[in-house]
Amino acid sequence: MKKLLITIDGPAGAGKTTVSRALADRLGYRYIDTGALYRGVAYGAKTRGVPPGDDAALARMLAGLRLGLQRTEKGLRLTADGEDITERIRTPEISMLASAVSARPAVRAFLLQVQRELGREKAAVFEGRDMGTVVFPAADVKFFLSASEETRAQRRFAELQGQSPVSLEEVERDMRRRDEQDSTRALAPLRPAVDAIRIDSSAITIEQVVELMLGHVARAAG
Ligand code: DC
């Protein structure tokens, strides 16, 4: 079967990560979590005291930052300069900071190259916000996964249980702010590509979403 490049975009909490990972597993493809790269940059900025709005300082930092995504038996791991930061990037603070740095031109230009390099071999599922619109406009199959605000907040809240002491209200507020920032920024805002297949996961299970996607992928692979 033809090896494809598949993109999955959508807002926070729509189930993108679970779906992308499951789809990649079913197809024997690589799964690339591009949000983790933005989180890695945010983590780098935080630990080095770089202000998220300072493009020049961010560019200087990026010139010396080595981000790596490794597939291990413990899942996909993110490293920054060789240090494993997988767990440290999953906090509400890093979520907001990732959203802030992701609006900066220096960061988007840097990660555009990183992501295109990762996509050279195809046979991959790329998850993010601008995969189908900016990074891989010629992707073989593009999905835009969404869900109602309420469903997304509840999913995110369940995910954070045992990790961060936050209330459902805080999760909802942060998610709304992040969606607003991600959708209204000037560069590569979150929006569906014109040729994206739109799926709403509010009323169906993650397994059903994956089955639906597999059907589209099989048709595209011929
Ligand atoms: O998917 P995530 O929640 O891990 O992403 C964290 C932030 O990174 C998100 O708020 C916006 C940004 N991001 C982006 O701008 N473009 C992408 N392709 C992926 C993430």
PDB file of C-alpha atoms and ligand atoms in Angstrom:
ATOM      1  CA  MET A   1       0.000   0.000   0.000  1.00  0.00           C
ATOM      2  CA  LYS A   2       1.142   3.566  -0.745  1.00  0.00           C
ATOM      3  CA  LYS A   3       2.821   5.303   2.204  1.00  0.00           C
ATOM      4  CA  LEU A   4       0.928   8.436   3.140  1.00  0.00           C
ATOM      5  CA  LEU A   5       1.446  11.604   5.109  1.00  0.00           C
ATOM      6  CA  ILE A   6      -1.585  12.211   7.304  1.00  0.00           C
ATOM      7  CA  THR A   7      -2.313  15.392   9.229  1.00  0.00           C
ATOM      8  CA  ILE A   8      -4.651  15.875  12.193  1.00  0.00           C
ATOM      9  CA  ASP A   9      -5.354  19.429  13.327  1.00  0.00           C
ATOM     10  CA  GLY A  10      -7.819  20.793  15.834  1.00  0.00           C
ATOM     11  CA  PRO A  11      -8.265  22.655  19.128  1.00  0.00           C
ATOM     12  CA  ALA A  12      -7.014  21.499  22.546  1.00  0.00           C
ATOM     13  CA  GLY A  13      -8.860  18.565  24.083  1.00  0.00           C
ATOM     14  CA  ALA A  14     -10.536  17.336  20.881  1.00  0.00           C
ATOM     15  CA  GLY A  15      -8.873  13.940  21.326  1.00  0.00           C
ATOM     16  CA  LYS A  16      -6.170  14.520  18.702  1.00  0.00           C
ATOM     17  CA  THR A  17      -3.355  12.863  20.646  1.00  0.00           C
ATOM     18  CA  THR A  18      -5.193   9.617  21.435  1.00  0.00           C
ATOM     19  CA  VAL A  19      -6.604   9.409  17.927  1.00  0.00           C
ATOM     20  CA  SER A  20      -3.313  10.233  16.186  1.00  0.00           C
ATOM     21  CA  ARG A  21      -1.390   7.690  18.228  1.00  0.00           C
ATOM     22  CA  ALA A  22      -4.007   4.970  17.618  1.00  0.00           C
ATOM     23  CA  LEU A  23      -4.198   5.730  13.902  1.00  0.00           C
ATOM     24  CA  ALA A  24      -0.398   5.621  13.560  1.00  0.00           C
ATOM     25  CA  ASP A  25      -0.276   2.294  15.456  1.00  0.00           C
ATOM     26  CA  ARG A  26      -2.964   0.730  13.288  1.00  0.00           C
ATOM     27  CA  LEU A  27      -1.140   1.800  10.125  1.00  0.00           C
ATOM     28  CA  GLY A  28       2.374   1.044  11.359  1.00  0.00           C
ATOM     29  CA  TYR A  29       3.196   4.735  10.815  1.00  0.00           C
ATOM     30  CA  ARG A  30       5.250   7.146  12.925  1.00  0.00           C
ATOM     31  CA  TYR A  31       3.294   9.478  15.184  1.00  0.00           C
ATOM     32  CA  ILE A  32       4.625  13.036  15.466  1.00  0.00           C
ATOM     33  CA  ASP A  33       3.248  15.253  18.218  1.00  0.00           C
ATOM     34  CA  THR A  34       4.146  18.759  17.008  1.00  0.00           C
ATOM     35  CA  GLY A  35       2.568  20.379  20.075  1.00  0.00           C
ATOM     36  CA  ALA A  36       5.346  18.713  22.089  1.00  0.00           C
ATOM     37  CA  LEU A  37       7.907  20.632  20.010  1.00  0.00           C
ATOM     38  CA  TYR A  38       6.197  23.949  20.844  1.00  0.00           C
ATOM     39  CA  ARG A  39       6.085  22.849  24.485  1.00  0.00           C
ATOM     40  CA  GLY A  40       9.806  22.035  24.291  1.00  0.00           C
ATOM     41  CA  VAL A  41      10.524  25.557  23.055  1.00  0.00           C
ATOM     42  CA  ALA A  42       8.338  26.967  25.869  1.00  0.00           C
ATOM     43  CA  TYR A  43      10.224  24.877  28.412  1.00  0.00           C
ATOM     44  CA  GLY A  44      13.546  26.090  26.994  1.00  0.00           C
ATOM     45  CA  ALA A  45      12.386  29.712  27.227  1.00  0.00           C
ATOM     46  CA  LYS A  46      11.193  29.249  30.793  1.00  0.00           C
ATOM     47  CA  THR A  47      14.339  27.575  32.091  1.00  0.00           C
ATOM     48  CA  ARG A  48      16.606  30.109  30.379  1.00  0.00           C
ATOM     49  CA  GLY A  49      14.531  33.123  31.419  1.00  0.00           C
ATOM     50  CA  VAL A  50      13.744  34.140  27.825  1.00  0.00           C
ATOM     51  CA  PRO A  51      10.615  36.358  27.595  1.00  0.00           C
ATOM     52  CA  PRO A  52       8.032  34.634  25.330  1.00  0.00           C
ATOM     53  CA  GLY A  53       7.384  37.871  23.416  1.00  0.00           C
ATOM     54  CA  ASP A  54      11.029  38.632  22.573  1.00  0.00           C
ATOM     55  CA  ASP A  55      11.624  37.326  19.049  1.00  0.00           C
ATOM     56  CA  ALA A  56      15.340  38.139  18.957  1.00  0.00           C
ATOM     57  CA  ALA A  57      16.022  36.432  22.281  1.00  0.00           C
ATOM     58  CA  LEU A  58      13.928  33.423  21.223  1.00  0.00           C
ATOM     59  CA  ALA A  59      15.888  33.159  17.957  1.00  0.00           C
ATOM     60  CA  ARG A  60      19.176  33.202  19.876  1.00  0.00           C
ATOM     61  CA  MET A  61      17.916  30.495  22.194  1.00  0.00           C
ATOM     62  CA  LEU A  62      16.653  28.339  19.306  1.00  0.00           C
ATOM     63  CA  ALA A  63      20.046  28.460  17.607  1.00  0.00           C
ATOM     64  CA  GLY A  64      21.446  26.511  20.539  1.00  0.00           C
ATOM     65  CA  LEU A  65      18.454  24.296  21.405  1.00  0.00           C
ATOM     66  CA  ARG A  66      18.487  20.672  20.278  1.00  0.00           C
ATOM     67  CA  LEU A  67      15.015  19.165  20.458  1.00  0.00           C
ATOM     68  CA  GLY A  68      14.557  15.461  19.861  1.00  0.00           C
ATOM     69  CA  LEU A  69      11.533  13.169  19.620  1.00  0.00           C
ATOM     70  CA  GLN A  70      12.344   9.546  20.360  1.00  0.00           C
ATOM     71  CA  ARG A  71      10.093   6.553  20.197  1.00  0.00           C
ATOM     72  CA  THR A  72      10.756   4.260  23.162  1.00  0.00           C
ATOM     73  CA  GLU A  73       8.870   1.438  24.882  1.00  0.00           C
ATOM     74  CA  LYS A  74       7.617   4.154  27.278  1.00  0.00           C
ATOM     75  CA  GLY A  75       6.057   5.990  24.319  1.00  0.00           C
ATOM     76  CA  LEU A  76       7.180   9.126  22.509  1.00  0.00           C
ATOM     77  CA  ARG A  77       9.804  11.032  24.555  1.00  0.00           C
ATOM     78  CA  LEU A  78      10.881  14.632  24.090  1.00  0.00           C
ATOM     79  CA  THR A  79      14.449  15.676  24.854  1.00  0.00           C
ATOM     80  CA  ALA A  80      15.993  19.135  24.996  1.00  0.00           C
ATOM     81  CA  ASP A  81      19.791  19.121  24.723  1.00  0.00           C
ATOM     82  CA  GLY A  82      19.733  15.427  25.601  1.00  0.00           C
ATOM     83  CA  GLU A  83      17.625  15.841  28.748  1.00  0.00           C
ATOM     84  CA  ASP A  84      14.276  14.002  28.887  1.00  0.00           C
ATOM     85  CA  ILE A  85      11.571  16.646  29.482  1.00  0.00           C
ATOM     86  CA  THR A  86       8.508  14.547  28.503  1.00  0.00           C
ATOM     87  CA  GLU A  87       6.710  14.904  31.838  1.00  0.00           C
ATOM     88  CA  ARG A  88       7.832  18.466  32.553  1.00  0.00           C
ATOM     89  CA  ILE A  89       6.086  19.907  29.457  1.00  0.00           C
ATOM     90  CA  ARG A  90       2.609  18.657  30.473  1.00  0.00           C
ATOM     91  CA  THR A  91       1.724  21.368  32.988  1.00  0.00           C
ATOM     92  CA  PRO A  92      -0.915  24.113  32.589  1.00  0.00           C
ATOM     93  CA  GLU A  93       1.901  26.696  32.813  1.00  0.00           C
ATOM     94  CA  ILE A  94       3.804  25.176  29.877  1.00  0.00           C
ATOM     95  CA  SER A  95       0.518  24.854  27.907  1.00  0.00           C
ATOM     96  CA  MET A  96      -0.052  28.611  28.125  1.00  0.00           C
ATOM     97  CA  LEU A  97       3.596  29.407  27.461  1.00  0.00           C
ATOM     98  CA  ALA A  98       3.626  27.084  24.426  1.00  0.00           C
ATOM     99  CA  SER A  99       0.602  28.905  23.054  1.00  0.00           C
ATOM    100  CA  ALA A 100       2.381  32.260  23.617  1.00  0.00           C
ATOM    101  CA  VAL A 101       5.695  31.285  21.979  1.00  0.00           C
ATOM    102  CA  SER A 102       3.843  29.577  19.117  1.00  0.00           C
ATOM    103  CA  ALA A 103       2.641  33.003  17.945  1.00  0.00           C
ATOM    104  CA  ARG A 104       6.247  34.203  17.456  1.00  0.00           C
ATOM    105  CA  PRO A 105       7.675  34.228  13.906  1.00  0.00           C
ATOM    106  CA  ALA A 106      11.131  33.016  15.045  1.00  0.00           C
ATOM    107  CA  VAL A 107       9.597  29.952  16.690  1.00  0.00           C
ATOM    108  CA  ARG A 108       7.290  29.074  13.797  1.00  0.00           C
ATOM    109  CA  ALA A 109      10.075  29.425  11.234  1.00  0.00           C
ATOM    110  CA  PHE A 110      12.399  27.239  13.303  1.00  0.00           C
ATOM    111  CA  LEU A 111       9.822  24.483  13.875  1.00  0.00           C
ATOM    112  CA  LEU A 112       8.613  24.596  10.258  1.00  0.00           C
ATOM    113  CA  GLN A 113      11.998  23.263   9.170  1.00  0.00           C
ATOM    114  CA  VAL A 114      12.132  20.689  11.970  1.00  0.00           C
ATOM    115  CA  GLN A 115       8.647  19.382  11.081  1.00  0.00           C
ATOM    116  CA  ARG A 116       9.237  19.247   7.313  1.00  0.00           C
ATOM    117  CA  GLU A 117      12.429  17.327   7.921  1.00  0.00           C
ATOM    118  CA  LEU A 118      10.499  14.837  10.078  1.00  0.00           C
ATOM    119  CA  GLY A 119       7.916  14.444   7.306  1.00  0.00           C
ATOM    120  CA  ARG A 120      10.333  13.649   4.497  1.00  0.00           C
ATOM    121  CA  GLU A 121       9.821   9.911   4.727  1.00  0.00           C
ATOM    122  CA  LYS A 122       5.998  10.014   4.822  1.00  0.00           C
ATOM    123  CA  ALA A 123       4.290   7.033   6.542  1.00  0.00           C
ATOM    124  CA  ALA A 124       3.548   9.405   9.405  1.00  0.00           C
ATOM    125  CA  VAL A 125       0.662  10.954  11.305  1.00  0.00           C
ATOM    126  CA  PHE A 126       1.346  14.582  12.214  1.00  0.00           C
ATOM    127  CA  GLU A 127      -0.736  16.122  14.964  1.00  0.00           C
ATOM    128  CA  GLY A 128      -0.937  19.885  15.496  1.00  0.00           C
ATOM    129  CA  ARG A 129      -2.717  23.125  14.637  1.00  0.00           C
ATOM    130  CA  ASP A 130      -1.362  24.037  11.182  1.00  0.00           C
ATOM    131  CA  MET A 131      -0.266  20.696   9.770  1.00  0.00           C
ATOM    132  CA  GLY A 132      -2.725  20.679   6.873  1.00  0.00           C
ATOM    133  CA  THR A 133      -2.706  24.434   6.242  1.00  0.00           C
ATOM    134  CA  VAL A 134       0.953  25.500   6.490  1.00  0.00           C
ATOM    135  CA  VAL A 135       3.448  22.737   7.253  1.00  0.00           C
ATOM    136  CA  PHE A 136       2.137  20.060   4.852  1.00  0.00           C
ATOM    137  CA  PRO A 137      -0.313  21.725   2.449  1.00  0.00           C
ATOM    138  CA  ALA A 138       0.155  18.761   0.072  1.00  0.00           C
ATOM    139  CA  ALA A 139      -0.515  16.069   2.732  1.00  0.00           C
ATOM    140  CA  ASP A 140      -2.279  12.959   1.401  1.00  0.00           C
ATOM    141  CA  VAL A 141      -5.109  12.959   3.951  1.00  0.00           C
ATOM    142  CA  LYS A 142      -6.024  15.876   6.213  1.00  0.00           C
ATOM    143  CA  PHE A 143      -8.334  15.684   9.190  1.00  0.00           C
ATOM    144  CA  PHE A 144      -9.713  18.451  11.375  1.00  0.00           C
ATOM    145  CA  LEU A 145     -10.884  17.043  14.673  1.00  0.00           C
ATOM    146  CA  SER A 146     -13.117  19.100  16.919  1.00  0.00           C
ATOM    147  CA  ALA A 147     -15.556  18.608  19.803  1.00  0.00           C
ATOM    148  CA  SER A 148     -17.837  20.814  21.857  1.00  0.00           C
ATOM    149  CA  GLU A 149     -16.139  23.111  24.362  1.00  0.00           C
ATOM    150  CA  GLU A 150     -17.734  21.217  27.241  1.00  0.00           C
ATOM    151  CA  THR A 151     -16.498  17.812  26.017  1.00  0.00           C
ATOM    152  CA  ARG A 152     -13.005  19.140  25.429  1.00  0.00           C
ATOM    153  CA  ALA A 153     -12.752  20.730  28.875  1.00  0.00           C
ATOM    154  CA  GLN A 154     -13.929  17.537  30.542  1.00  0.00           C
ATOM    155  CA  ARG A 155     -11.395  15.432  28.640  1.00  0.00           C
ATOM    156  CA  ARG A 156      -8.545  17.789  29.470  1.00  0.00           C
ATOM    157  CA  PHE A 157      -9.627  17.856  33.122  1.00  0.00           C
ATOM    158  CA  ALA A 158      -9.650  14.033  33.294  1.00  0.00           C
ATOM    159  CA  GLU A 159      -6.180  13.954  31.705  1.00  0.00           C
ATOM    160  CA  LEU A 160      -4.763  16.345  34.298  1.00  0.00           C
ATOM    161  CA  GLN A 161      -6.085  14.361  37.269  1.00  0.00           C
ATOM    162  CA  GLY A 162      -3.221  13.279  39.488  1.00  0.00           C
ATOM    163  CA  GLN A 163      -0.797  15.565  37.620  1.00  0.00           C
ATOM    164  CA  SER A 164      -1.865  19.124  38.369  1.00  0.00           C
ATOM    165  CA  PRO A 165      -4.197  20.368  41.101  1.00  0.00           C
ATOM    166  CA  VAL A 166      -6.638  22.287  38.870  1.00  0.00           C
ATOM    167  CA  SER A 167     -10.425  22.656  38.872  1.00  0.00           C
ATOM    168  CA  LEU A 168     -12.704  22.057  35.890  1.00  0.00           C
ATOM    169  CA  GLU A 169     -13.395  25.824  35.807  1.00  0.00           C
ATOM    170  CA  GLU A 170      -9.681  26.606  35.547  1.00  0.00           C
ATOM    171  CA  VAL A 171      -9.262  24.048  32.774  1.00  0.00           C
ATOM    172  CA  GLU A 172     -12.205  25.576  30.904  1.00  0.00           C
ATOM    173  CA  ARG A 173     -10.870  29.107  31.309  1.00  0.00           C
ATOM    174  CA  ASP A 174      -7.327  28.166  30.194  1.00  0.00           C
ATOM    175  CA  MET A 175      -8.635  26.211  27.219  1.00  0.00           C
ATOM    176  CA  ARG A 176     -10.783  29.095  26.044  1.00  0.00           C
ATOM    177  CA  ARG A 177      -7.856  31.502  26.336  1.00  0.00           C
ATOM    178  CA  ARG A 178      -5.539  29.131  24.500  1.00  0.00           C
ATOM    179  CA  ASP A 179      -8.057  28.468  21.684  1.00  0.00           C
ATOM    180  CA  GLU A 180      -8.584  32.210  21.326  1.00  0.00           C
ATOM    181  CA  GLN A 181      -4.809  32.842  21.118  1.00  0.00           C
ATOM    182  CA  ASP A 182      -4.196  29.931  18.746  1.00  0.00           C
ATOM    183  CA  SER A 183      -7.056  30.863  16.394  1.00  0.00           C
ATOM    184  CA  THR A 184      -6.521  34.618  16.239  1.00  0.00           C
ATOM    185  CA  ARG A 185      -2.739  34.846  15.867  1.00  0.00           C
ATOM    186  CA  ALA A 186      -1.466  36.324  12.614  1.00  0.00           C
ATOM    187  CA  LEU A 187       0.807  33.415  11.716  1.00  0.00           C
ATOM    188  CA  ALA A 188      -0.580  29.960  10.944  1.00  0.00           C
ATOM    189  CA  PRO A 189      -3.766  30.341  13.011  1.00  0.00           C
ATOM    190  CA  LEU A 190      -5.752  27.276  13.960  1.00  0.00           C
ATOM    191  CA  ARG A 191      -8.303  26.645  11.207  1.00  0.00           C
ATOM    192  CA  PRO A 192      -9.313  23.718   9.017  1.00  0.00           C
ATOM    193  CA  ALA A 193      -7.597  23.385   5.630  1.00  0.00           C
ATOM    194  CA  VAL A 194     -10.121  23.791   2.815  1.00  0.00           C
ATOM    195  CA  ASP A 195      -9.559  20.155   1.832  1.00  0.00           C
ATOM    196  CA  ALA A 196      -9.628  18.771   5.404  1.00  0.00           C
ATOM    197  CA  ILE A 197     -12.104  16.070   6.409  1.00  0.00           C
ATOM    198  CA  ARG A 198     -13.903  17.454   9.452  1.00  0.00           C
ATOM    199  CA  ILE A 199     -14.836  15.148  12.290  1.00  0.00           C
ATOM    200  CA  ASP A 200     -16.688  16.124  15.465  1.00  0.00           C
ATOM    201  CA  SER A 201     -15.806  13.753  18.294  1.00  0.00           C
ATOM    202  CA  SER A 202     -18.359  15.048  20.861  1.00  0.00           C
ATOM    203  CA  ALA A 203     -20.928  12.306  20.321  1.00  0.00           C
ATOM    204  CA  ILE A 204     -18.750   9.414  19.159  1.00  0.00           C
ATOM    205  CA  THR A 205     -16.015   7.403  20.860  1.00  0.00           C
ATOM    206  CA  ILE A 206     -12.323   7.714  20.107  1.00  0.00           C
ATOM    207  CA  GLU A 207     -12.429   4.186  18.615  1.00  0.00           C
ATOM    208  CA  GLN A 208     -15.197   5.269  16.251  1.00  0.00           C
ATOM    209  CA  VAL A 209     -13.173   8.304  15.193  1.00  0.00           C
ATOM    210  CA  VAL A 210     -10.186   6.064  14.425  1.00  0.00           C
ATOM    211  CA  GLU A 211     -12.355   3.648  12.395  1.00  0.00           C
ATOM    212  CA  LEU A 212     -13.801   6.559  10.435  1.00  0.00           C
ATOM    213  CA  MET A 213     -10.324   7.854   9.689  1.00  0.00           C
ATOM    214  CA  LEU A 214      -9.040   4.417   8.680  1.00  0.00           C
ATOM    215  CA  GLY A 215     -11.811   4.285   6.074  1.00  0.00           C
ATOM    216  CA  HIS A 216     -10.687   7.593   4.553  1.00  0.00           C
ATOM    217  CA  VAL A 217      -7.030   6.537   4.665  1.00  0.00           C
ATOM    218  CA  ALA A 218      -7.752   3.209   2.955  1.00  0.00           C
ATOM    219  CA  ARG A 219      -9.539   5.027   0.133  1.00  0.00           C
ATOM    220  CA  ALA A 220      -6.656   7.472  -0.278  1.00  0.00           C
ATOM    221  CA  ALA A 221      -4.049   4.686  -0.228  1.00  0.00           C
ATOM    222  CA  GLY A 222      -5.904   2.932  -3.034  1.00  0.00           C
TER     223      GLY A 222
HETATM  224  O1   DC B   1      -1.267  20.290  21.077  1.00  0.00           O
HETATM  225  P1   DC B   1      -0.688  20.961  22.336  1.00  0.00           P
HETATM  226  O2   DC B   1      -1.730  21.348  23.325  1.00  0.00           O
HETATM  227  O3   DC B   1       0.398  20.139  22.944  1.00  0.00           O
HETATM  228  O4   DC B   1       0.001  22.307  21.778  1.00  0.00           O
HETATM  229  C1   DC B   1       0.559  23.282  22.624  1.00  0.00           C
HETATM  230  C2   DC B   1       0.518  24.653  21.958  1.00  0.00           C
HETATM  231  O5   DC B   1       1.412  24.672  20.841  1.00  0.00           O
HETATM  232  C3   DC B   1      -0.837  25.069  21.382  1.00  0.00           C
HETATM  233  O6   DC B   1      -1.568  25.858  22.296  1.00  0.00           O
HETATM  234  C4   DC B   1      -0.507  25.850  20.145  1.00  0.00           C
HETATM  235  C5   DC B   1       0.867  25.408  19.761  1.00  0.00           C
HETATM  236  N1   DC B   1       0.913  24.603  18.538  1.00  0.00           N
HETATM  237  C6   DC B   1       0.954  25.273  17.343  1.00  0.00           C
HETATM  238  O7   DC B   1       0.872  26.499  17.311  1.00  0.00           O
HETATM  239  N2   DC B   1       1.081  24.588  16.177  1.00  0.00           N
HETATM  240  C7   DC B   1       1.140  23.245  16.179  1.00  0.00           C
HETATM  241  N3   DC B   1       1.285  22.598  15.032  1.00  0.00           N
HETATM  242  C8   DC B   1       1.070  22.532  17.411  1.00  0.00           C
HETATM  243  C9   DC B   1       0.935  23.252  18.578  1.00  0.00           C
END
